[in-house]
Amino acid sequence: MRMETAFLFDLDGTLVDSVYQHVLAWKHALDEEGIALSVWRIHRRIGMSGGLFTNQLLRETGQDLTVERMERLRHLHAEAYQAQKASVQPLPGARALLQWLGEAGIPWAIATSGRMETARVNLEALGVDPDRSVVVTRDQVRYAKPDPDLFLAAADRLGFPIGNCMVVGDAIWDMLAATRARALGIGLLSGGYGREELQQAGAIRVYDDPADLLQHIDEVGGRR
């Protein structure tokens, strides 16, 4: 009996070309609050949970971040990100990959560390209706990546054992969360992390982008 496979996708940098819009939105938010942090340091933290992002900020800047200040930062980031909506586009092959999985009868879900207020921009660009497809956002779980909660919740909503799932992501936080969930991680280079970084974080295969993954889907449990 063949083991059935499901695919769990991160969103930013995995299906949608939006990582750098998030970086610039966070830069704007931090500048508004008078917190100096280099753009490259922000990029390294895209995809992690808000709590971990806060801890990283504390270590980097030494500034006191109250709950109220973090809420202001979150809203400033969301506003700045939504202002860039027109530049957010699906990555090459993203729509084709999801369409192919659907036609092949292979279940898939999206699990993102973003809240719905920003994820909605990406989903609209991708043409995914969260009322008709399984989408799990930060609003729906206790902890985000690198904790495994998002992927565990997505697998549960699909009705699949997490051990039968392939987690596809562009950041080390996705691969760490996949490992902790006991799923297999597939890395994509489309979010700016290097091949070696993704492999060291647990990726069993690394591809350029969704189009490249679709070309090699049979290597990771897909069947043409």
Short mmCIF file of C-alpha atoms in Angstrom, two decimals:
data_model
loop_
_atom_site.label_atom_id
_atom_site.label_comp_id
_atom_site.label_asym_id
_atom_site.label_seq_id
_atom_site.Cartn_x
_atom_site.Cartn_y
_atom_site.Cartn_z
CA MET A 1 0.00 0.00 0.00
CA ARG A 2 1.48 3.36 -1.03
CA MET A 3 1.82 5.97 1.69
CA GLU A 4 -0.23 9.05 0.81
CA THR A 5 1.53 12.43 0.97
CA ALA A 6 0.29 15.92 1.79
CA PHE A 7 2.14 19.21 1.31
CA LEU A 8 2.23 22.02 3.88
CA PHE A 9 3.44 25.34 2.51
CA ASP A 10 4.82 28.42 4.13
CA LEU A 11 3.56 31.56 2.38
CA ASP A 12 6.01 34.50 2.31
CA GLY A 13 9.04 33.67 0.18
CA THR A 14 7.68 30.21 -0.55
CA LEU A 15 4.57 30.79 -2.64
CA VAL A 16 4.58 34.59 -2.77
CA ASP A 17 7.46 36.97 -3.53
CA SER A 18 6.91 39.12 -0.44
CA VAL A 19 9.88 38.73 1.88
CA TYR A 20 11.49 42.03 1.02
CA GLN A 21 8.20 43.90 1.30
CA HIS A 22 7.96 42.54 4.86
CA VAL A 23 11.55 43.60 5.56
CA LEU A 24 10.86 47.16 4.42
CA ALA A 25 7.57 47.25 6.33
CA TRP A 26 9.33 46.20 9.53
CA LYS A 27 12.07 48.76 8.86
CA HIS A 28 9.42 51.47 8.57
CA ALA A 29 7.71 50.33 11.76
CA LEU A 30 10.95 50.21 13.73
CA ASP A 31 12.04 53.61 12.44
CA GLU A 32 8.69 55.07 13.50
CA GLU A 33 9.34 53.78 17.01
CA GLY A 34 12.90 55.06 17.03
CA ILE A 35 14.45 51.59 17.02
CA ALA A 36 17.59 51.36 14.89
CA LEU A 37 18.05 47.98 13.20
CA SER A 38 19.80 47.22 9.93
CA VAL A 39 17.75 45.87 7.03
CA TRP A 40 19.86 42.71 6.73
CA ARG A 41 19.23 41.87 10.38
CA ILE A 42 15.49 42.20 9.87
CA HIS A 43 15.63 39.88 6.85
CA ARG A 44 17.22 37.13 8.93
CA ARG A 45 14.19 37.15 11.21
CA ILE A 46 11.34 37.10 8.69
CA GLY A 47 9.24 33.98 9.25
CA MET A 48 9.88 33.54 12.96
CA SER A 49 7.20 34.05 15.60
CA GLY A 50 6.44 37.51 16.93
CA GLY A 51 7.63 36.50 20.39
CA LEU A 52 10.98 35.30 19.11
CA PHE A 53 11.26 38.40 16.93
CA THR A 54 10.74 40.49 20.10
CA ASN A 55 13.42 38.60 21.97
CA GLN A 56 15.81 39.10 19.06
CA LEU A 57 15.07 42.83 19.07
CA LEU A 58 15.82 43.02 22.77
CA ARG A 59 19.16 41.31 22.25
CA GLU A 60 20.06 43.44 19.22
CA THR A 61 19.01 46.87 20.53
CA GLY A 62 18.87 46.60 24.31
CA GLN A 63 15.62 48.60 24.23
CA ASP A 64 12.65 47.91 26.45
CA LEU A 65 9.73 46.62 24.38
CA THR A 66 6.47 46.74 26.30
CA VAL A 67 3.36 44.90 25.18
CA GLU A 68 1.88 48.22 24.08
CA ARG A 69 4.95 49.09 22.04
CA MET A 70 4.96 45.70 20.35
CA GLU A 71 1.30 46.17 19.41
CA ARG A 72 2.14 49.55 17.88
CA LEU A 73 4.98 47.93 15.92
CA ARG A 74 2.69 45.18 14.67
CA HIS A 75 0.08 47.65 13.44
CA LEU A 76 2.71 49.91 11.85
CA HIS A 77 4.18 46.89 10.07
CA ALA A 78 0.77 45.73 8.83
CA GLU A 79 -0.08 49.21 7.49
CA ALA A 80 3.29 49.56 5.75
CA TYR A 81 2.99 46.08 4.25
CA GLN A 82 -0.53 46.64 2.96
CA ALA A 83 0.67 49.86 1.30
CA GLN A 84 2.95 47.69 -0.85
CA LYS A 85 0.12 45.40 -1.92
CA ALA A 86 0.54 46.16 -5.64
CA SER A 87 4.11 44.80 -5.65
CA VAL A 88 3.26 41.47 -4.00
CA GLN A 89 3.16 38.72 -6.64
CA PRO A 90 3.14 34.90 -6.69
CA LEU A 91 6.54 33.31 -7.16
CA PRO A 92 7.20 31.54 -10.48
CA GLY A 93 5.27 28.30 -10.63
CA ALA A 94 3.34 28.83 -7.39
CA ARG A 95 -0.14 28.80 -8.90
CA ALA A 96 0.79 25.97 -11.26
CA LEU A 97 2.14 23.90 -8.36
CA LEU A 98 -1.02 24.25 -6.30
CA GLN A 99 -3.17 23.55 -9.34
CA TRP A 100 -1.15 20.43 -10.18
CA LEU A 101 -1.42 19.09 -6.63
CA GLY A 102 -5.18 19.63 -6.70
CA GLU A 103 -5.57 17.87 -10.04
CA ALA A 104 -3.38 15.00 -8.83
CA GLY A 105 -5.55 14.59 -5.73
CA ILE A 106 -2.68 15.45 -3.38
CA PRO A 107 -3.86 17.49 -0.37
CA TRP A 108 -2.10 20.75 0.48
CA ALA A 109 -2.38 23.50 3.05
CA ILE A 110 -0.76 26.84 3.85
CA ALA A 111 0.72 27.54 7.28
CA THR A 112 2.14 31.02 7.82
CA SER A 113 3.63 32.91 10.76
CA GLY A 114 1.84 36.00 9.46
CA ARG A 115 -1.48 37.10 10.85
CA MET A 116 -4.47 37.23 8.54
CA GLU A 117 -4.23 41.03 8.32
CA THR A 118 -1.07 40.65 6.21
CA ALA A 119 -1.55 37.10 4.92
CA ARG A 120 -4.76 38.15 3.16
CA VAL A 121 -2.71 40.33 0.77
CA ASN A 122 -0.62 37.30 -0.20
CA LEU A 123 -3.56 34.95 -0.53
CA GLU A 124 -5.35 37.38 -2.85
CA ALA A 125 -2.24 37.66 -5.02
CA LEU A 126 -2.00 33.87 -5.10
CA GLY A 127 -5.69 33.38 -5.84
CA VAL A 128 -6.29 31.24 -2.74
CA ASP A 129 -9.58 31.61 -0.86
CA PRO A 130 -9.02 30.82 2.86
CA ASP A 131 -12.68 29.83 3.12
CA ARG A 132 -12.19 27.08 0.51
CA SER A 133 -8.61 25.98 1.18
CA VAL A 134 -6.85 25.05 4.42
CA VAL A 135 -4.96 28.13 5.62
CA VAL A 136 -3.52 28.38 9.13
CA THR A 137 -2.25 31.78 10.29
CA ARG A 138 -0.54 33.05 13.43
CA ASP A 139 -3.93 34.09 14.81
CA GLN A 140 -4.99 30.44 15.11
CA VAL A 141 -2.14 28.86 17.10
CA ARG A 142 -0.41 29.50 20.40
CA TYR A 143 3.12 29.60 19.03
CA ALA A 144 4.54 30.24 15.56
CA LYS A 145 7.78 29.09 13.93
CA PRO A 146 10.24 27.70 14.89
CA ASP A 147 7.63 25.97 17.08
CA PRO A 148 5.75 23.28 15.14
CA ASP A 149 2.20 24.41 16.01
CA LEU A 150 1.33 25.88 12.59
CA PHE A 151 2.29 22.76 10.67
CA LEU A 152 0.68 20.44 13.21
CA ALA A 153 -2.57 22.41 12.97
CA ALA A 154 -2.46 22.37 9.16
CA ALA A 155 -1.91 18.60 9.06
CA ASP A 156 -4.75 18.10 11.53
CA ARG A 157 -7.14 20.18 9.41
CA LEU A 158 -6.20 18.09 6.36
CA GLY A 159 -6.77 14.93 8.39
CA PHE A 160 -3.22 13.71 7.69
CA PRO A 161 -0.60 12.37 10.10
CA ILE A 162 2.19 14.93 10.28
CA GLY A 163 4.68 12.16 9.44
CA ASN A 164 3.05 11.87 6.00
CA CYS A 165 3.53 15.56 5.27
CA MET A 166 6.16 17.46 3.32
CA VAL A 167 6.79 20.93 4.72
CA VAL A 168 7.86 23.43 2.05
CA GLY A 169 9.49 26.66 3.21
CA ASP A 170 12.11 29.26 2.37
CA ALA A 171 13.56 29.98 5.82
CA ILE A 172 15.51 28.10 8.46
CA TRP A 173 12.56 28.69 10.80
CA ASP A 174 10.36 26.55 8.52
CA MET A 175 12.90 23.72 8.49
CA LEU A 176 13.37 23.84 12.27
CA ALA A 177 9.60 23.76 12.79
CA ALA A 178 9.28 20.84 10.34
CA THR A 179 11.94 18.87 12.21
CA ARG A 180 10.26 19.51 15.54
CA ALA A 181 6.93 18.39 14.05
CA ARG A 182 8.63 15.21 12.71
CA ALA A 183 7.80 16.09 9.13
CA LEU A 184 10.18 16.21 6.18
CA GLY A 185 11.35 19.69 5.15
CA ILE A 186 11.82 20.94 1.58
CA GLY A 187 13.70 24.22 1.22
CA LEU A 188 13.25 26.87 -1.46
CA LEU A 189 15.88 29.50 -2.25
CA SER A 190 13.23 32.09 -3.16
CA GLY A 191 13.24 33.77 0.26
CA GLY A 192 16.92 34.64 0.37
CA TYR A 193 18.39 31.88 2.55
CA GLY A 194 21.25 29.82 1.14
CA ARG A 195 21.18 26.14 0.22
CA GLU A 196 23.61 25.15 3.00
CA GLU A 197 21.64 27.09 5.62
CA LEU A 198 18.43 25.30 4.71
CA GLN A 199 20.12 21.90 4.63
CA GLN A 200 21.77 22.48 8.01
CA ALA A 201 18.36 23.40 9.42
CA GLY A 202 16.94 20.07 8.22
CA ALA A 203 15.88 20.37 4.56
CA ILE A 204 16.08 17.01 2.77
CA ARG A 205 15.91 18.68 -0.65
CA VAL A 206 16.40 22.28 -1.78
CA TYR A 207 14.95 23.80 -4.97
CA ASP A 208 15.08 27.27 -6.50
CA ASP A 209 11.38 28.15 -6.31
CA PRO A 210 7.92 26.59 -6.73
CA ALA A 211 8.48 26.12 -10.47
CA ASP A 212 11.65 24.13 -9.80
CA LEU A 213 9.88 22.07 -7.15
CA LEU A 214 7.08 21.25 -9.58
CA GLN A 215 9.64 20.04 -12.12
CA HIS A 216 11.02 17.64 -9.51
CA ILE A 217 7.83 16.84 -7.62
CA ASP A 218 8.32 13.09 -8.08
CA GLU A 219 11.47 13.32 -5.95
CA VAL A 220 9.50 14.33 -2.88
CA GLY A 221 6.38 12.20 -2.95
CA GLY A 222 4.39 13.74 -5.81
CA ARG A 223 3.33 11.46 -8.65
CA ARG A 224 2.87 12.70 -12.21
#
